[in-house]
CSV table of C-alpha atoms and ligand atoms in Angstrom, one decimal:
chain,number,residue,atom,x,y,z
A,43,UNK,CA,216.0,107.2,32.6
A,44,UNK,CA,212.7,104.0,34.4
A,45,UNK,CA,209.9,103.1,31.3
A,46,UNK,CA,207.2,105.8,32.5
A,47,UNK,CA,210.2,108.7,32.5
A,48,UNK,CA,211.2,106.9,29.0
A,49,UNK,CA,207.4,106.9,27.1
A,50,UNK,CA,207.0,110.6,28.9
A,51,UNK,CA,209.8,112.5,27.3
A,52,UNK,CA,209.8,110.0,23.7
A,53,UNK,CA,209.2,112.9,21.3
A,54,UNK,CA,212.4,114.4,22.6
A,55,UNK,CA,214.6,111.3,22.4
A,56,UNK,CA,213.2,110.9,19.3
A,57,UNK,CA,215.0,115.1,18.0
A,58,UNK,CA,218.7,113.8,16.8
A,59,UNK,CA,220.0,116.8,19.1
A,60,UNK,CA,218.3,115.2,22.2
A,61,UNK,CA,217.6,111.8,22.5
A,62,UNK,CA,218.5,110.0,25.7
A,63,UNK,CA,221.8,112.5,26.1
A,64,UNK,CA,220.2,114.8,26.2
A,65,UNK,CA,216.4,114.5,27.5
A,66,UNK,CA,219.2,113.1,30.6
A,67,UNK,CA,220.9,117.0,31.2
A,68,UNK,CA,217.5,118.2,31.6
A,69,UNK,CA,216.6,115.7,34.1
A,70,UNK,CA,219.3,116.9,35.9
A,71,UNK,CA,219.0,120.4,35.7
A,72,UNK,CA,218.3,123.8,37.5
A,73,UNK,CA,216.6,126.2,36.3
A,74,UNK,CA,215.4,129.3,38.5
A,75,UNK,CA,212.4,131.1,37.5
A,76,UNK,CA,212.3,134.3,39.0
A,77,UNK,CA,208.6,135.5,37.7
A,78,UNK,CA,205.7,133.3,38.0
A,79,UNK,CA,203.6,135.8,35.8
A,80,UNK,CA,203.1,136.1,32.1
A,81,UNK,CA,205.6,135.3,31.1
A,82,UNK,CA,207.2,132.7,33.8
A,83,UNK,CA,203.8,130.7,33.5
A,84,UNK,CA,205.1,129.6,30.3
A,85,UNK,CA,208.6,129.3,30.6
A,86,UNK,CA,207.7,127.2,34.0
A,87,UNK,CA,205.9,125.4,32.5
A,88,UNK,CA,207.3,123.7,29.4
A,89,UNK,CA,210.7,123.7,31.5
A,90,UNK,CA,208.5,121.2,33.4
A,91,UNK,CA,206.9,119.4,31.1
A,92,UNK,CA,210.2,118.7,29.1
A,93,UNK,CA,211.8,117.3,32.3
A,94,UNK,CA,213.8,119.6,33.4
A,95,UNK,CA,214.3,118.3,37.3
A,96,UNK,CA,214.9,120.9,39.6
A,97,UNK,CA,213.1,124.1,39.3
A,98,UNK,CA,212.7,127.0,41.4
A,99,UNK,CA,210.4,130.2,40.5
A,100,UNK,CA,210.3,132.9,42.5
A,101,UNK,CA,207.8,136.0,43.6
A,102,UNK,CA,206.8,137.9,46.4
A,103,UNK,CA,203.3,138.1,45.2
A,104,UNK,CA,199.9,136.3,44.8
A,105,UNK,CA,197.1,135.4,42.2
A,106,UNK,CA,194.6,138.5,41.2
A,107,UNK,CA,192.2,138.2,39.0
A,108,UNK,CA,193.7,141.1,37.1
A,109,UNK,CA,195.5,138.8,36.0
A,110,UNK,CA,194.4,135.7,34.8
A,111,UNK,CA,194.1,137.1,31.3
A,112,UNK,CA,197.0,136.3,30.5
A,113,UNK,CA,199.2,134.4,33.3
A,114,UNK,CA,198.2,130.6,32.9
A,115,UNK,CA,199.7,129.3,35.7
A,116,UNK,CA,197.1,130.0,38.2
A,117,UNK,CA,193.5,129.2,37.9
A,118,UNK,CA,190.0,131.1,39.3
A,119,UNK,CA,190.1,128.6,42.3
A,120,UNK,CA,193.9,129.9,43.6
A,121,UNK,CA,193.1,134.5,43.2
A,122,UNK,CA,194.6,135.4,47.0
A,123,UNK,CA,197.0,133.2,47.5
A,124,UNK,CA,201.2,133.0,46.0
A,125,UNK,CA,202.1,132.8,42.7
A,126,UNK,CA,205.1,130.2,43.6
A,127,UNK,CA,202.7,128.1,45.1
A,128,UNK,CA,200.6,128.4,42.9
A,129,UNK,CA,202.2,127.6,40.2
A,130,UNK,CA,203.6,125.5,41.8
A,131,UNK,CA,200.7,123.2,42.0
A,132,UNK,CA,200.3,123.2,37.9
A,133,UNK,CA,204.0,122.2,37.1
A,134,UNK,CA,202.9,119.2,39.5
A,135,UNK,CA,200.6,118.3,38.0
A,136,UNK,CA,202.0,118.1,34.2
A,137,UNK,CA,205.0,116.4,35.8
A,138,UNK,CA,204.6,115.2,39.5
A,139,UNK,CA,209.1,113.2,38.7
A,140,UNK,CA,210.9,116.9,38.5
A,141,UNK,CA,211.0,118.8,42.2
A,142,UNK,CA,210.2,123.0,42.2
A,143,UNK,CA,210.8,125.0,44.8
A,144,UNK,CA,208.2,127.6,45.4
A,145,UNK,CA,209.3,130.8,47.8
A,146,UNK,CA,207.3,133.6,48.2
A,147,UNK,CA,209.6,136.2,48.6
A,148,UNK,CA,211.0,139.9,47.6
A,149,UNK,CA,214.6,139.1,46.8
A,150,UNK,CA,218.2,141.4,47.1
A,151,UNK,CA,220.9,141.0,45.8
A,152,UNK,CA,222.4,138.9,48.8
A,153,UNK,CA,220.0,136.1,48.0
A,154,UNK,CA,219.7,136.3,44.3
A,155,UNK,CA,223.5,135.4,44.5
A,156,UNK,CA,222.4,132.4,45.9
A,157,UNK,CA,220.0,131.5,44.2
A,158,UNK,CA,221.5,131.9,40.8
A,159,UNK,CA,225.0,130.1,42.0
A,160,UNK,CA,222.9,127.3,42.5
A,161,UNK,CA,220.7,127.4,38.8
A,162,UNK,CA,222.8,126.1,36.1
A,163,UNK,CA,220.3,129.7,34.5
A,164,UNK,CA,217.7,131.0,35.0
A,165,UNK,CA,215.0,132.8,33.1
A,166,UNK,CA,214.3,136.9,34.0
A,167,UNK,CA,210.3,136.6,33.2
A,168,UNK,CA,209.4,139.8,36.0
A,169,UNK,CA,208.6,143.6,35.0
A,170,UNK,CA,210.4,146.7,36.3
A,171,UNK,CA,213.9,147.1,35.7
A,172,UNK,CA,215.2,148.0,38.7
A,173,UNK,CA,215.0,143.3,39.1
A,174,UNK,CA,216.2,142.6,36.0
A,175,UNK,CA,219.4,144.8,36.7
A,176,UNK,CA,219.8,143.2,40.5
A,177,UNK,CA,219.1,139.3,38.9
A,178,UNK,CA,221.6,140.4,35.7
A,179,UNK,CA,224.4,141.5,38.5
A,180,UNK,CA,223.7,138.1,39.7
A,181,UNK,CA,224.6,136.3,36.7
A,182,UNK,CA,227.2,138.2,35.5
A,183,UNK,CA,229.0,137.6,38.6
A,184,UNK,CA,228.1,133.7,38.7
A,185,UNK,CA,229.3,133.5,35.3
A,186,UNK,CA,225.1,131.5,34.5
A,187,UNK,CA,223.7,132.8,31.5
A,188,UNK,CA,220.8,134.7,31.3
A,189,UNK,CA,217.5,134.1,30.1
A,190,UNK,CA,215.6,137.5,30.2
A,191,UNK,CA,212.0,138.3,28.6
A,192,UNK,CA,209.6,141.5,28.1
A,193,UNK,CA,206.6,141.9,27.0
A,194,UNK,CA,204.1,145.1,26.8
A,195,UNK,CA,201.2,145.8,25.8
A,196,UNK,CA,201.2,144.6,21.7
A,197,UNK,CA,205.5,144.6,21.7
A,198,UNK,CA,208.3,141.9,23.2
A,199,UNK,CA,211.6,140.9,23.0
A,200,UNK,CA,213.6,138.5,24.1
A,201,UNK,CA,217.6,137.3,23.8
A,202,UNK,CA,220.4,135.8,25.7
A,203,UNK,CA,222.9,137.2,27.9
A,204,UNK,CA,225.9,135.1,28.6
A,205,UNK,CA,229.0,135.7,30.3
A,206,UNK,CA,230.8,132.4,29.5
A,207,UNK,CA,230.8,133.3,25.6
A,208,UNK,CA,233.6,135.3,27.0
A,209,UNK,CA,232.7,138.3,24.4
A,210,UNK,CA,228.9,138.7,24.8
A,211,UNK,CA,227.1,141.4,25.8
A,212,UNK,CA,224.8,141.5,29.4
A,213,UNK,CA,221.4,143.4,29.8
A,214,UNK,CA,223.3,146.2,30.9
A,215,UNK,CA,225.3,146.8,28.3
A,216,UNK,CA,222.2,146.1,26.5
A,217,UNK,CA,219.6,149.1,28.9
A,218,UNK,CA,222.2,150.5,30.8
A,219,UNK,CA,221.6,150.6,35.3
A,220,UNK,CA,221.7,154.1,35.7
A,221,UNK,CA,219.7,155.1,32.1
A,222,UNK,CA,215.8,156.8,32.9
A,223,UNK,CA,213.4,153.9,31.5
A,224,UNK,CA,209.4,154.8,32.9
A,225,UNK,CA,208.5,151.8,34.3
A,226,UNK,CA,205.9,150.5,32.6
A,227,UNK,CA,203.4,148.0,35.1
A,228,UNK,CA,201.6,146.2,33.5
A,229,UNK,CA,198.9,146.7,35.5
A,230,UNK,CA,198.6,150.9,34.5
A,231,UNK,CA,199.9,149.9,30.4
A,232,UNK,CA,197.8,147.0,29.3
A,233,UNK,CA,199.7,143.4,27.5
A,234,UNK,CA,197.9,141.4,25.4
A,235,UNK,CA,197.4,138.9,27.1
A,236,UNK,CA,199.1,135.5,24.4
A,237,UNK,CA,202.4,137.6,23.9
A,238,UNK,CA,203.4,136.7,27.1
A,239,UNK,CA,203.1,133.0,26.1
A,240,UNK,CA,204.7,133.5,22.9
A,241,UNK,CA,208.3,135.7,24.5
A,242,UNK,CA,207.6,133.0,28.3
A,243,UNK,CA,207.9,130.1,25.1
A,244,UNK,CA,210.7,131.0,23.0
A,245,UNK,CA,212.9,132.0,27.3
A,246,UNK,CA,211.7,128.1,27.7
A,247,UNK,CA,213.2,126.7,24.8
A,248,UNK,CA,216.4,128.3,25.2
A,249,UNK,CA,216.8,128.2,28.4
A,250,UNK,CA,216.6,124.2,26.9
A,251,UNK,CA,218.6,124.7,24.8
A,252,UNK,CA,222.1,125.8,26.9
A,253,UNK,CA,221.2,122.8,29.4
A,254,UNK,CA,221.7,120.7,26.2
A,255,UNK,CA,224.5,122.9,24.8
A,256,UNK,CA,222.8,122.4,21.7
A,257,UNK,CA,221.6,125.0,18.2
A,258,UNK,CA,223.1,128.3,18.3
A,259,UNK,CA,221.2,130.6,21.7
A,260,UNK,CA,219.9,134.3,20.7
A,261,UNK,CA,223.8,135.9,23.5
A,262,UNK,CA,224.3,138.8,20.9
A,263,UNK,CA,221.3,139.3,19.8
A,264,UNK,CA,218.0,141.2,20.4
A,265,UNK,CA,214.7,139.7,18.7
A,266,UNK,CA,212.0,142.0,19.1
A,267,UNK,CA,208.6,141.7,18.2
A,268,UNK,CA,206.0,143.4,17.1
A,269,UNK,CA,202.1,141.1,17.7
A,270,UNK,CA,200.1,144.0,16.5
A,271,UNK,CA,201.5,143.2,12.4
A,272,UNK,CA,203.4,140.2,13.8
A,273,UNK,CA,206.8,141.1,12.7
A,274,UNK,CA,209.8,139.3,14.8
A,275,UNK,CA,213.4,142.0,14.5
A,276,UNK,CA,216.6,140.6,14.7
A,277,UNK,CA,219.3,142.7,15.5
A,278,UNK,CA,222.6,142.7,16.4
A,279,UNK,CA,223.6,143.4,20.2
A,280,UNK,CA,227.6,144.3,21.3
A,281,UNK,CA,229.3,144.6,24.6
A,282,UNK,CA,229.7,147.8,26.6
A,283,UNK,CA,233.2,148.7,27.6
A,284,UNK,CA,232.6,151.1,29.6
A,285,UNK,CA,229.9,148.5,31.3
A,286,UNK,CA,230.2,149.0,35.2
A,287,UNK,CA,228.7,145.1,35.2
A,288,UNK,CA,230.3,142.9,33.4
A,289,UNK,CA,233.2,145.5,31.8
A,290,UNK,CA,236.0,143.8,34.1
A,291,UNK,CA,235.3,140.1,32.7
A,292,UNK,CA,236.5,138.1,31.1
B,529,ZN,ZN1,227.3,144.0,30.0
């Protein structure tokens, strides 16, 4: 780290649990953020400000006026531009030292496997179950930790699925792939703006902890937020022995 980096990251370096060593781990790390919307915006902005050396942002969508109420990486001037590229501009303005790869594409299983294999941590910031399950399958197959967040209306949830832990559940253990979930889109249901910030920032915090190997992650716990009453509920979540995604893993 040069002098400018020592200054930029000084408030991390001052923390006993992080120090120079932890900060260097972040600088050497690669985070994959899938979705550059409400959750992906704050998550990626904190990963960038905190100095994660390489961030790959994936989103096939373009910035729409209705996104700006909560998707804080985008601006009015960038309406119509690809979200991944728009967020990349914001991250580069926050921290020009890091590398940000912006991919405007809809990822299938094969592409996800490729992208997940290159990452140290994966943040699921998408808004549909099909993609969530595809991301989970790729993370379980590659043995990469997955930080999952979701927000709808006034409700949020966040958890970590870490296949490296041994005996930890995967996303599919909690939300089976064959279960019929109503895929409620933000476009029709509404989302209370700051809740995506709360949950996205928590995803960033969990990802940074995983990258540095500090503290205890949310693996095995699901945190649920009722934003209307501002109450958190933490529930323990276990592995489903019959889960078709992870049952044959150790
Ligand atoms: Zn599972």
